[in-house]
PDB file of C-alpha atoms in Angstrom:
ATOM      1  CA  MET Y  17      20.399 199.347-137.273  1.00  0.00           C
ATOM      2  CA  THR Y  18      20.027 202.499-139.393  1.00  0.00           C
ATOM      3  CA  LEU Y  19      22.687 205.181-139.074  1.00  0.00           C
ATOM      4  CA  ARG Y  20      20.924 208.457-138.332  1.00  0.00           C
ATOM      5  CA  VAL Y  21      23.079 211.325-139.577  1.00  0.00           C
ATOM      6  CA  GLY Y  22      22.117 214.733-140.888  1.00  0.00           C
ATOM      7  CA  ALA Y  23      22.931 218.410-140.643  1.00  0.00           C
ATOM      8  CA  HIS Y  24      21.562 221.804-139.752  1.00  0.00           C
ATOM      9  CA  ALA Y  25      19.099 222.810-142.482  1.00  0.00           C
ATOM     10  CA  SER Y  26      17.635 226.183-143.458  1.00  0.00           C
ATOM     11  CA  VAL Y  27      13.960 227.102-143.075  1.00  0.00           C
ATOM     12  CA  ALA Y  28      14.233 229.937-145.616  1.00  0.00           C
ATOM     13  CA  GLY Y  29      11.077 230.102-147.707  1.00  0.00           C
ATOM     14  CA  GLY Y  30       9.175 227.908-145.271  1.00  0.00           C
ATOM     15  CA  VAL Y  31      10.057 225.259-142.724  1.00  0.00           C
ATOM     16  CA  HIS Y  32       9.093 222.474-145.138  1.00  0.00           C
ATOM     17  CA  ASN Y  33      12.086 223.429-147.299  1.00  0.00           C
ATOM     18  CA  ALA Y  34      14.395 222.130-144.571  1.00  0.00           C
ATOM     19  CA  VAL Y  35      13.264 218.590-145.353  1.00  0.00           C
ATOM     20  CA  ASP Y  36      14.064 218.977-149.031  1.00  0.00           C
ATOM     21  CA  GLU Y  37      17.461 220.433-148.163  1.00  0.00           C
ATOM     22  CA  GLN Y  38      18.181 217.579-145.762  1.00  0.00           C
ATOM     23  CA  ARG Y  39      17.376 215.118-148.527  1.00  0.00           C
ATOM     24  CA  GLU Y  40      19.827 216.957-150.807  1.00  0.00           C
ATOM     25  CA  PHE Y  41      22.511 216.680-148.108  1.00  0.00           C
ATOM     26  CA  GLY Y  42      21.932 212.922-147.981  1.00  0.00           C
ATOM     27  CA  GLY Y  43      20.831 213.155-144.348  1.00  0.00           C
ATOM     28  CA  ASN Y  44      18.048 211.299-142.572  1.00  0.00           C
ATOM     29  CA  CYS Y  45      17.746 213.426-139.421  1.00  0.00           C
ATOM     30  CA  GLY Y  46      18.508 217.063-138.754  1.00  0.00           C
ATOM     31  CA  GLN Y  47      18.310 220.376-136.976  1.00  0.00           C
ATOM     32  CA  ILE Y  48      16.735 223.766-137.662  1.00  0.00           C
ATOM     33  CA  PHE Y  49      16.341 227.216-136.187  1.00  0.00           C
ATOM     34  CA  SER Y  50      12.682 228.222-136.009  1.00  0.00           C
ATOM     35  CA  HIS Y  51      13.760 231.831-136.706  1.00  0.00           C
ATOM     36  CA  SER Y  52      16.951 233.889-136.851  1.00  0.00           C
ATOM     37  CA  PRO Y  53      19.001 232.859-133.802  1.00  0.00           C
ATOM     38  CA  GLN Y  54      20.544 236.309-133.450  1.00  0.00           C
ATOM     39  CA  VAL Y  55      17.359 238.174-132.451  1.00  0.00           C
ATOM     40  CA  TRP Y  56      14.427 237.859-130.069  1.00  0.00           C
ATOM     41  CA  GLN Y  57      11.723 236.732-132.457  1.00  0.00           C
ATOM     42  CA  ASP Y  58       8.660 234.527-132.561  1.00  0.00           C
ATOM     43  CA  PRO Y  59       8.918 231.413-134.732  1.00  0.00           C
ATOM     44  CA  ASP Y  60       7.311 232.175-138.080  1.00  0.00           C
ATOM     45  CA  ILE Y  61       5.596 228.900-138.877  1.00  0.00           C
ATOM     46  CA  ASP Y  62       2.806 228.799-141.420  1.00  0.00           C
ATOM     47  CA  PRO Y  63       0.307 225.999-140.594  1.00  0.00           C
ATOM     48  CA  ASP Y  64       0.372 224.655-144.163  1.00  0.00           C
ATOM     49  CA  ASN Y  65       4.182 224.609-144.164  1.00  0.00           C
ATOM     50  CA  ALA Y  66       4.152 222.857-140.794  1.00  0.00           C
ATOM     51  CA  ALA Y  67       1.866 220.167-142.191  1.00  0.00           C
ATOM     52  CA  GLN Y  68       4.168 219.752-145.191  1.00  0.00           C
ATOM     53  CA  PHE Y  69       7.176 219.494-142.871  1.00  0.00           C
ATOM     54  CA  ARG Y  70       5.516 216.746-140.843  1.00  0.00           C
ATOM     55  CA  ASP Y  71       4.220 214.860-143.880  1.00  0.00           C
ATOM     56  CA  ILE Y  72       7.444 214.947-145.918  1.00  0.00           C
ATOM     57  CA  SER Y  73       9.564 214.008-142.909  1.00  0.00           C
ATOM     58  CA  GLU Y  74       7.363 210.977-142.302  1.00  0.00           C
ATOM     59  CA  GLU Y  75       7.202 209.978-145.963  1.00  0.00           C
ATOM     60  CA  ASP Y  76      10.968 210.227-146.422  1.00  0.00           C
ATOM     61  CA  ASP Y  77      11.789 208.776-142.973  1.00  0.00           C
ATOM     62  CA  ILE Y  78      13.780 211.857-142.009  1.00  0.00           C
ATOM     63  CA  GLY Y  79      14.046 212.290-138.259  1.00  0.00           C
ATOM     64  CA  PRO Y  80      14.389 212.906-135.467  1.00  0.00           C
ATOM     65  CA  TRP Y  81      14.544 216.665-135.851  1.00  0.00           C
ATOM     66  CA  VAL Y  82      15.952 219.137-133.346  1.00  0.00           C
ATOM     67  CA  ILE Y  83      15.099 222.835-132.962  1.00  0.00           C
ATOM     68  CA  HIS Y  84      18.152 224.745-131.758  1.00  0.00           C
ATOM     69  CA  ALA Y  85      17.221 227.578-129.402  1.00  0.00           C
ATOM     70  CA  SER Y  86      18.211 231.181-130.041  1.00  0.00           C
ATOM     71  CA  TYR Y  87      21.800 232.159-129.288  1.00  0.00           C
ATOM     72  CA  LEU Y  88      20.436 234.959-127.097  1.00  0.00           C
ATOM     73  CA  VAL Y  89      18.884 232.570-124.567  1.00  0.00           C
ATOM     74  CA  ASN Y  90      20.804 232.507-121.288  1.00  0.00           C
ATOM     75  CA  LEU Y  91      19.221 230.172-118.752  1.00  0.00           C
ATOM     76  CA  ALA Y  92      22.007 230.666-116.198  1.00  0.00           C
ATOM     77  CA  THR Y  93      21.739 234.438-116.043  1.00  0.00           C
ATOM     78  CA  PRO Y  94      21.166 236.215-112.713  1.00  0.00           C
ATOM     79  CA  LYS Y  95      19.469 239.114-114.560  1.00  0.00           C
ATOM     80  CA  ASP Y  96      15.691 239.051-114.226  1.00  0.00           C
ATOM     81  CA  ASP Y  97      14.958 240.697-117.569  1.00  0.00           C
ATOM     82  CA  LEU Y  98      17.217 238.343-119.524  1.00  0.00           C
ATOM     83  CA  ARG Y  99      15.825 235.341-117.666  1.00  0.00           C
ATOM     84  CA  GLU Y 100      12.287 236.428-118.550  1.00  0.00           C
ATOM     85  CA  LYS Y 101      13.176 236.819-122.228  1.00  0.00           C
ATOM     86  CA  SER Y 102      15.017 233.486-122.237  1.00  0.00           C
ATOM     87  CA  VAL Y 103      12.125 231.560-120.703  1.00  0.00           C
ATOM     88  CA  ALA Y 104       9.630 233.197-123.067  1.00  0.00           C
ATOM     89  CA  SER Y 105      11.826 232.359-126.059  1.00  0.00           C
ATOM     90  CA  MET Y 106      12.200 228.756-124.951  1.00  0.00           C
ATOM     91  CA  GLN Y 107       8.445 228.445-124.435  1.00  0.00           C
ATOM     92  CA  ARG Y 108       7.890 229.571-128.008  1.00  0.00           C
ATOM     93  CA  GLU Y 109      10.452 226.995-129.191  1.00  0.00           C
ATOM     94  CA  VAL Y 110       8.863 224.042-127.409  1.00  0.00           C
ATOM     95  CA  ASP Y 111       5.446 225.130-128.677  1.00  0.00           C
ATOM     96  CA  ALA Y 112       6.853 225.345-132.223  1.00  0.00           C
ATOM     97  CA  ALA Y 113       8.303 221.872-131.797  1.00  0.00           C
ATOM     98  CA  GLU Y 114       4.856 220.544-130.908  1.00  0.00           C
ATOM     99  CA  THR Y 115       3.370 222.222-133.996  1.00  0.00           C
ATOM    100  CA  LEU Y 116       6.038 220.691-136.236  1.00  0.00           C
ATOM    101  CA  GLY Y 117       6.087 217.252-134.624  1.00  0.00           C
ATOM    102  CA  VAL Y 118       9.737 217.844-133.677  1.00  0.00           C
ATOM    103  CA  GLU Y 119      10.971 215.711-130.789  1.00  0.00           C
ATOM    104  CA  TYR Y 120      13.727 217.900-129.358  1.00  0.00           C
ATOM    105  CA  VAL Y 121      14.579 221.494-128.506  1.00  0.00           C
ATOM    106  CA  ASN Y 122      18.278 221.979-127.855  1.00  0.00           C
ATOM    107  CA  VAL Y 123      19.664 224.747-125.641  1.00  0.00           C
ATOM    108  CA  HIS Y 124      22.933 225.821-124.040  1.00  0.00           C
ATOM    109  CA  LEU Y 125      22.872 226.503-120.310  1.00  0.00           C
ATOM    110  CA  GLY Y 126      24.402 229.913-120.877  1.00  0.00           C
ATOM    111  CA  ALA Y 127      26.794 232.002-118.781  1.00  0.00           C
ATOM    112  CA  HIS Y 128      26.470 232.725-115.072  1.00  0.00           C
ATOM    113  CA  THR Y 129      28.088 236.184-115.555  1.00  0.00           C
ATOM    114  CA  GLY Y 130      29.172 236.503-111.939  1.00  0.00           C
ATOM    115  CA  ALA Y 131      26.505 234.455-110.170  1.00  0.00           C
ATOM    116  CA  GLY Y 132      29.012 231.633-109.719  1.00  0.00           C
ATOM    117  CA  VAL Y 133      28.804 228.084-111.022  1.00  0.00           C
ATOM    118  CA  GLU Y 134      26.322 226.864-108.414  1.00  0.00           C
ATOM    119  CA  GLY Y 135      24.194 229.973-108.758  1.00  0.00           C
ATOM    120  CA  GLY Y 136      24.188 229.662-112.518  1.00  0.00           C
ATOM    121  CA  LEU Y 137      23.250 225.981-112.428  1.00  0.00           C
ATOM    122  CA  ASN Y 138      20.403 226.741-110.035  1.00  0.00           C
ATOM    123  CA  ASN Y 139      19.251 229.574-112.297  1.00  0.00           C
ATOM    124  CA  ALA Y 140      19.282 227.287-115.345  1.00  0.00           C
ATOM    125  CA  ALA Y 141      17.333 224.518-113.626  1.00  0.00           C
ATOM    126  CA  SER Y 142      14.805 227.019-112.292  1.00  0.00           C
ATOM    127  CA  ALA Y 143      14.346 228.652-115.709  1.00  0.00           C
ATOM    128  CA  LEU Y 144      13.754 225.263-117.319  1.00  0.00           C
ATOM    129  CA  ASP Y 145      11.195 224.465-114.630  1.00  0.00           C
ATOM    130  CA  ASP Y 146       9.199 227.532-115.693  1.00  0.00           C
ATOM    131  CA  LEU Y 147       8.530 225.947-119.091  1.00  0.00           C
ATOM    132  CA  ASP Y 148       5.302 224.188-119.973  1.00  0.00           C
ATOM    133  CA  VAL Y 149       6.816 221.543-122.227  1.00  0.00           C
ATOM    134  CA  PRO Y 150       4.229 219.846-124.472  1.00  0.00           C
ATOM    135  CA  GLU Y 151       3.884 216.090-124.447  1.00  0.00           C
ATOM    136  CA  GLY Y 152       6.131 214.544-127.077  1.00  0.00           C
ATOM    137  CA  VAL Y 153       8.745 217.312-126.838  1.00  0.00           C
ATOM    138  CA  THR Y 154      11.968 216.985-124.826  1.00  0.00           C
ATOM    139  CA  VAL Y 155      14.423 219.760-123.972  1.00  0.00           C
ATOM    140  CA  LEU Y 156      18.079 218.844-124.501  1.00  0.00           C
ATOM    141  CA  VAL Y 157      20.823 220.652-122.589  1.00  0.00           C
ATOM    142  CA  GLU Y 158      23.954 220.860-124.728  1.00  0.00           C
ATOM    143  CA  SER Y 159      27.559 220.428-123.661  1.00  0.00           C
ATOM    144  CA  ASP Y 160      29.616 223.593-124.078  1.00  0.00           C
ATOM    145  CA  ALA Y 161      33.216 224.525-124.840  1.00  0.00           C
ATOM    146  CA  GLY Y 162      33.360 226.245-121.449  1.00  0.00           C
ATOM    147  CA  SER Y 163      34.849 229.638-122.235  1.00  0.00           C
ATOM    148  CA  GLY Y 164      34.464 232.497-119.776  1.00  0.00           C
ATOM    149  CA  THR Y 165      31.583 231.925-117.354  1.00  0.00           C
ATOM    150  CA  LYS Y 166      29.671 229.633-119.708  1.00  0.00           C
ATOM    151  CA  LEU Y 167      28.304 226.487-118.103  1.00  0.00           C
ATOM    152  CA  GLY Y 168      28.078 223.027-119.617  1.00  0.00           C
ATOM    153  CA  GLY Y 169      31.771 222.506-120.307  1.00  0.00           C
ATOM    154  CA  ASP Y 170      32.017 220.093-117.392  1.00  0.00           C
ATOM    155  CA  PHE Y 171      29.890 216.970-117.518  1.00  0.00           C
ATOM    156  CA  ASP Y 172      29.114 217.682-113.847  1.00  0.00           C
ATOM    157  CA  HIS Y 173      27.211 220.790-114.933  1.00  0.00           C
ATOM    158  CA  LEU Y 174      24.925 218.740-117.176  1.00  0.00           C
ATOM    159  CA  ARG Y 175      24.310 216.207-114.420  1.00  0.00           C
ATOM    160  CA  ALA Y 176      23.554 218.955-111.913  1.00  0.00           C
ATOM    161  CA  VAL Y 177      20.859 220.520-114.102  1.00  0.00           C
ATOM    162  CA  LEU Y 178      19.301 217.134-114.816  1.00  0.00           C
ATOM    163  CA  ASN Y 179      19.193 216.512-111.061  1.00  0.00           C
ATOM    164  CA  ARG Y 180      17.919 219.939-110.056  1.00  0.00           C
ATOM    165  CA  SER Y 181      15.241 220.420-112.699  1.00  0.00           C
ATOM    166  CA  ALA Y 182      11.813 218.829-112.405  1.00  0.00           C
ATOM    167  CA  GLN Y 183      11.659 218.621-116.211  1.00  0.00           C
ATOM    168  CA  ASP Y 184      12.353 215.330-117.968  1.00  0.00           C
ATOM    169  CA  LEU Y 185      15.515 216.609-119.647  1.00  0.00           C
ATOM    170  CA  GLU Y 186      18.021 214.834-121.859  1.00  0.00           C
ATOM    171  CA  VAL Y 187      21.444 215.801-123.213  1.00  0.00           C
ATOM    172  CA  CYS Y 188      23.055 216.726-126.532  1.00  0.00           C
ATOM    173  CA  LEU Y 189      26.804 216.057-126.566  1.00  0.00           C
ATOM    174  CA  ASP Y 190      28.781 218.244-128.962  1.00  0.00           C
ATOM    175  CA  THR Y 191      32.077 216.548-129.812  1.00  0.00           C
ATOM    176  CA  ALA Y 192      33.911 219.785-130.671  1.00  0.00           C
ATOM    177  CA  HIS Y 193      32.668 221.425-127.478  1.00  0.00           C
ATOM    178  CA  ALA Y 194      33.609 218.462-125.306  1.00  0.00           C
ATOM    179  CA  PHE Y 195      37.071 218.359-126.902  1.00  0.00           C
ATOM    180  CA  ALA Y 196      37.543 222.100-126.368  1.00  0.00           C
ATOM    181  CA  ALA Y 197      36.437 221.678-122.755  1.00  0.00           C
ATOM    182  CA  GLY Y 198      39.189 219.119-122.133  1.00  0.00           C
ATOM    183  CA  TYR Y 199      37.589 215.757-122.914  1.00  0.00           C
ATOM    184  CA  ASP Y 200      39.948 214.080-125.372  1.00  0.00           C
ATOM    185  CA  LEU Y 201      38.406 212.300-128.360  1.00  0.00           C
ATOM    186  CA  SER Y 202      41.441 212.119-130.656  1.00  0.00           C
ATOM    187  CA  THR Y 203      42.303 208.414-130.233  1.00  0.00           C
ATOM    188  CA  PRO Y 204      40.281 205.231-129.748  1.00  0.00           C
ATOM    189  CA  GLU Y 205      41.563 205.029-126.167  1.00  0.00           C
ATOM    190  CA  ALA Y 206      40.567 208.632-125.467  1.00  0.00           C
ATOM    191  CA  VAL Y 207      37.113 208.090-126.959  1.00  0.00           C
ATOM    192  CA  GLU Y 208      36.619 205.090-124.695  1.00  0.00           C
ATOM    193  CA  GLU Y 209      37.691 207.062-121.627  1.00  0.00           C
ATOM    194  CA  THR Y 210      35.563 210.109-122.425  1.00  0.00           C
ATOM    195  CA  ILE Y 211      32.420 208.106-123.171  1.00  0.00           C
ATOM    196  CA  ALA Y 212      32.962 206.111-119.976  1.00  0.00           C
ATOM    197  CA  GLU Y 213      33.287 209.359-118.022  1.00  0.00           C
ATOM    198  CA  PHE Y 214      30.138 210.736-119.635  1.00  0.00           C
ATOM    199  CA  ASP Y 215      28.320 207.569-118.637  1.00  0.00           C
ATOM    200  CA  ASP Y 216      29.617 207.748-115.062  1.00  0.00           C
ATOM    201  CA  VAL Y 217      28.690 211.403-114.601  1.00  0.00           C
ATOM    202  CA  VAL Y 218      25.688 212.080-116.853  1.00  0.00           C
ATOM    203  CA  GLY Y 219      24.508 208.609-117.879  1.00  0.00           C
ATOM    204  CA  LEU Y 220      24.356 207.354-121.446  1.00  0.00           C
ATOM    205  CA  GLU Y 221      20.646 206.750-120.953  1.00  0.00           C
ATOM    206  CA  ASN Y 222      20.282 210.552-121.010  1.00  0.00           C
ATOM    207  CA  LEU Y 223      22.137 211.032-124.317  1.00  0.00           C
ATOM    208  CA  ALA Y 224      19.520 211.789-126.973  1.00  0.00           C
ATOM    209  CA  CYS Y 225      21.579 213.500-129.683  1.00  0.00           C
ATOM    210  CA  VAL Y 226      25.167 214.217-130.722  1.00  0.00           C
ATOM    211  CA  HIS Y 227      26.399 217.309-132.510  1.00  0.00           C
ATOM    212  CA  LEU Y 228      29.167 215.647-134.489  1.00  0.00           C
ATOM    213  CA  ASN Y 229      31.822 218.263-135.191  1.00  0.00           C
ATOM    214  CA  ASP Y 230      35.587 218.150-135.456  1.00  0.00           C
ATOM    215  CA  SER Y 231      37.613 220.945-133.840  1.00  0.00           C
ATOM    216  CA  LYS Y 232      40.016 223.525-135.245  1.00  0.00           C
ATOM    217  CA  HIS Y 233      41.628 223.955-131.824  1.00  0.00           C
ATOM    218  CA  GLU Y 234      43.499 221.765-129.368  1.00  0.00           C
ATOM    219  CA  CYS Y 235      41.863 219.803-126.576  1.00  0.00           C
ATOM    220  CA  GLY Y 236      41.251 221.918-123.477  1.00  0.00           C
ATOM    221  CA  THR Y 237      41.572 225.334-125.136  1.00  0.00           C
ATOM    222  CA  ASN Y 238      37.880 226.234-124.600  1.00  0.00           C
ATOM    223  CA  LYS Y 239      37.856 227.516-128.185  1.00  0.00           C
ATOM    224  CA  ASP Y 240      34.697 226.691-130.114  1.00  0.00           C
ATOM    225  CA  GLU Y 241      35.418 226.505-133.841  1.00  0.00           C
ATOM    226  CA  HIS Y 242      34.210 223.537-135.853  1.00  0.00           C
ATOM    227  CA  ALA Y 243      36.131 221.629-138.527  1.00  0.00           C
ATOM    228  CA  HIS Y 244      35.199 219.072-141.169  1.00  0.00           C
ATOM    229  CA  VAL Y 245      34.733 215.539-139.869  1.00  0.00           C
ATOM    230  CA  GLY Y 246      38.124 213.857-139.551  1.00  0.00           C
ATOM    231  CA  GLU Y 247      40.080 216.924-140.671  1.00  0.00           C
ATOM    232  CA  GLY Y 248      40.388 218.790-137.386  1.00  0.00           C
ATOM    233  CA  LEU Y 249      42.331 218.041-134.229  1.00  0.00           C
ATOM    234  CA  ILE Y 250      39.988 215.259-133.153  1.00  0.00           C
ATOM    235  CA  GLY Y 251      40.965 213.724-136.453  1.00  0.00           C
ATOM    236  CA  GLU Y 252      40.035 210.670-138.463  1.00  0.00           C
ATOM    237  CA  ASP Y 253      41.038 208.076-135.843  1.00  0.00           C
ATOM    238  CA  GLY Y 254      39.038 209.786-133.131  1.00  0.00           C
ATOM    239  CA  MET Y 255      35.981 210.365-135.278  1.00  0.00           C
ATOM    240  CA  ARG Y 256      35.998 206.785-136.537  1.00  0.00           C
ATOM    241  CA  ALA Y 257      36.236 205.438-132.992  1.00  0.00           C
ATOM    242  CA  PHE Y 258      33.462 207.743-131.827  1.00  0.00           C
ATOM    243  CA  VAL Y 259      30.885 206.988-134.528  1.00  0.00           C
ATOM    244  CA  ASN Y 260      31.530 203.255-134.186  1.00  0.00           C
ATOM    245  CA  HIS Y 261      31.383 203.145-130.383  1.00  0.00           C
ATOM    246  CA  GLY Y 262      28.637 200.843-129.189  1.00  0.00           C
ATOM    247  CA  ALA Y 263      27.080 203.559-127.011  1.00  0.00           C
ATOM    248  CA  ILE Y 264      26.791 205.950-129.971  1.00  0.00           C
ATOM    249  CA  ARG Y 265      25.587 203.692-132.779  1.00  0.00           C
ATOM    250  CA  GLU Y 266      21.873 204.336-132.209  1.00  0.00           C
ATOM    251  CA  VAL Y 267      22.185 208.029-131.264  1.00  0.00           C
ATOM    252  CA  PRO Y 268      21.290 210.532-134.024  1.00  0.00           C
ATOM    253  CA  LEU Y 269      24.287 212.525-135.275  1.00  0.00           C
ATOM    254  CA  VAL Y 270      23.698 216.123-136.357  1.00  0.00           C
ATOM    255  CA  LEU Y 271      26.491 217.999-138.121  1.00  0.00           C
ATOM    256  CA  GLU Y 272      27.272 221.696-137.655  1.00  0.00           C
ATOM    257  CA  THR Y 273      30.429 221.568-139.746  1.00  0.00           C
ATOM    258  CA  PRO Y 274      31.622 224.562-141.809  1.00  0.00           C
ATOM    259  CA  THR Y 275      31.082 225.152-145.505  1.00  0.00           C
ATOM    260  CA  GLU Y 276      34.584 225.916-146.736  1.00  0.00           C
ATOM    261  CA  ASP Y 277      37.467 224.439-148.741  1.00  0.00           C
ATOM    262  CA  GLY Y 278      34.955 223.106-151.260  1.00  0.00           C
ATOM    263  CA  LYS Y 279      33.329 220.910-148.601  1.00  0.00           C
ATOM    264  CA  ASP Y 280      29.770 221.227-147.371  1.00  0.00           C
ATOM    265  CA  PHE Y 281      27.257 219.310-145.265  1.00  0.00           C
ATOM    266  CA  ALA Y 282      26.814 216.688-147.998  1.00  0.00           C
ATOM    267  CA  TRP Y 283      30.569 216.021-148.008  1.00  0.00           C
ATOM    268  CA  ASN Y 284      30.632 215.652-144.230  1.00  0.00           C
ATOM    269  CA  ILE Y 285      27.620 213.335-144.169  1.00  0.00           C
ATOM    270  CA  ARG Y 286      29.292 211.110-146.773  1.00  0.00           C
ATOM    271  CA  ARG Y 287      32.435 211.168-144.643  1.00  0.00           C
ATOM    272  CA  VAL Y 288      30.543 209.956-141.577  1.00  0.00           C
ATOM    273  CA  ARG Y 289      29.019 207.132-143.607  1.00  0.00           C
ATOM    274  CA  GLU Y 290      32.482 206.156-144.828  1.00  0.00           C
ATOM    275  CA  LEU Y 291      33.823 206.087-141.270  1.00  0.00           C
ATOM    276  CA  ARG Y 292      30.930 203.988-139.971  1.00  0.00           C
ATOM    277  CA  GLU Y 293      31.865 200.303-139.983  1.00  0.00           C
TER     278      GLU Y 293
END
């Protein structure tokens, strides 16, 4: 089986450039933003660039791709205006994914900001149900580090939204987020226990993608800061056990690791390949 590992790539100068950048990283799958994630903005996708993106990805066997939703999206919000903006933004993302031939749009559930966990989960499921998701596109709900009133830190939150939404949703598990939320991944035994718990609660059949990131902070701190693969507090033993676990071997791994200490996405992708047995 082919190891699918890649990183978040830039669409600067045209979305087709992300494929070239992914090739330079040494990746064979990947993730993009369709626009700046810090603002409410329509995806700026030129039809010719979209065709190039699709064609080059197919020619070079790079995929699957994931579009990561804007950081401003908050599906769990009780505020009507923010909900409306969030749903509209997500609709534009799933439509962009259809245009690009991208399989997945990834989104955090967001923060309930006082609505309570159950209220926030209901809000998120309801907001997702308002989407008209094109055929061939799947929305992924991402695990979270769980700080403040953010939802998705507990696997139960992911399961609840899958149950309550009428959409055919799947899940993206972020290793740094899960670790920060209290799911240990630092030893082979811990990896086995955490993956078993994920399977019991969410179901491995619903795991479509992994954000493979090490963590700069201890397990259970709810602090979301990524580290290079094998060099954070998950560490080499945990990362090796995770990427070689039978349940993970066919799941695409997308890196959101930092660029620092002379190490970039290409270094981290090579590291994952070295750890894979």
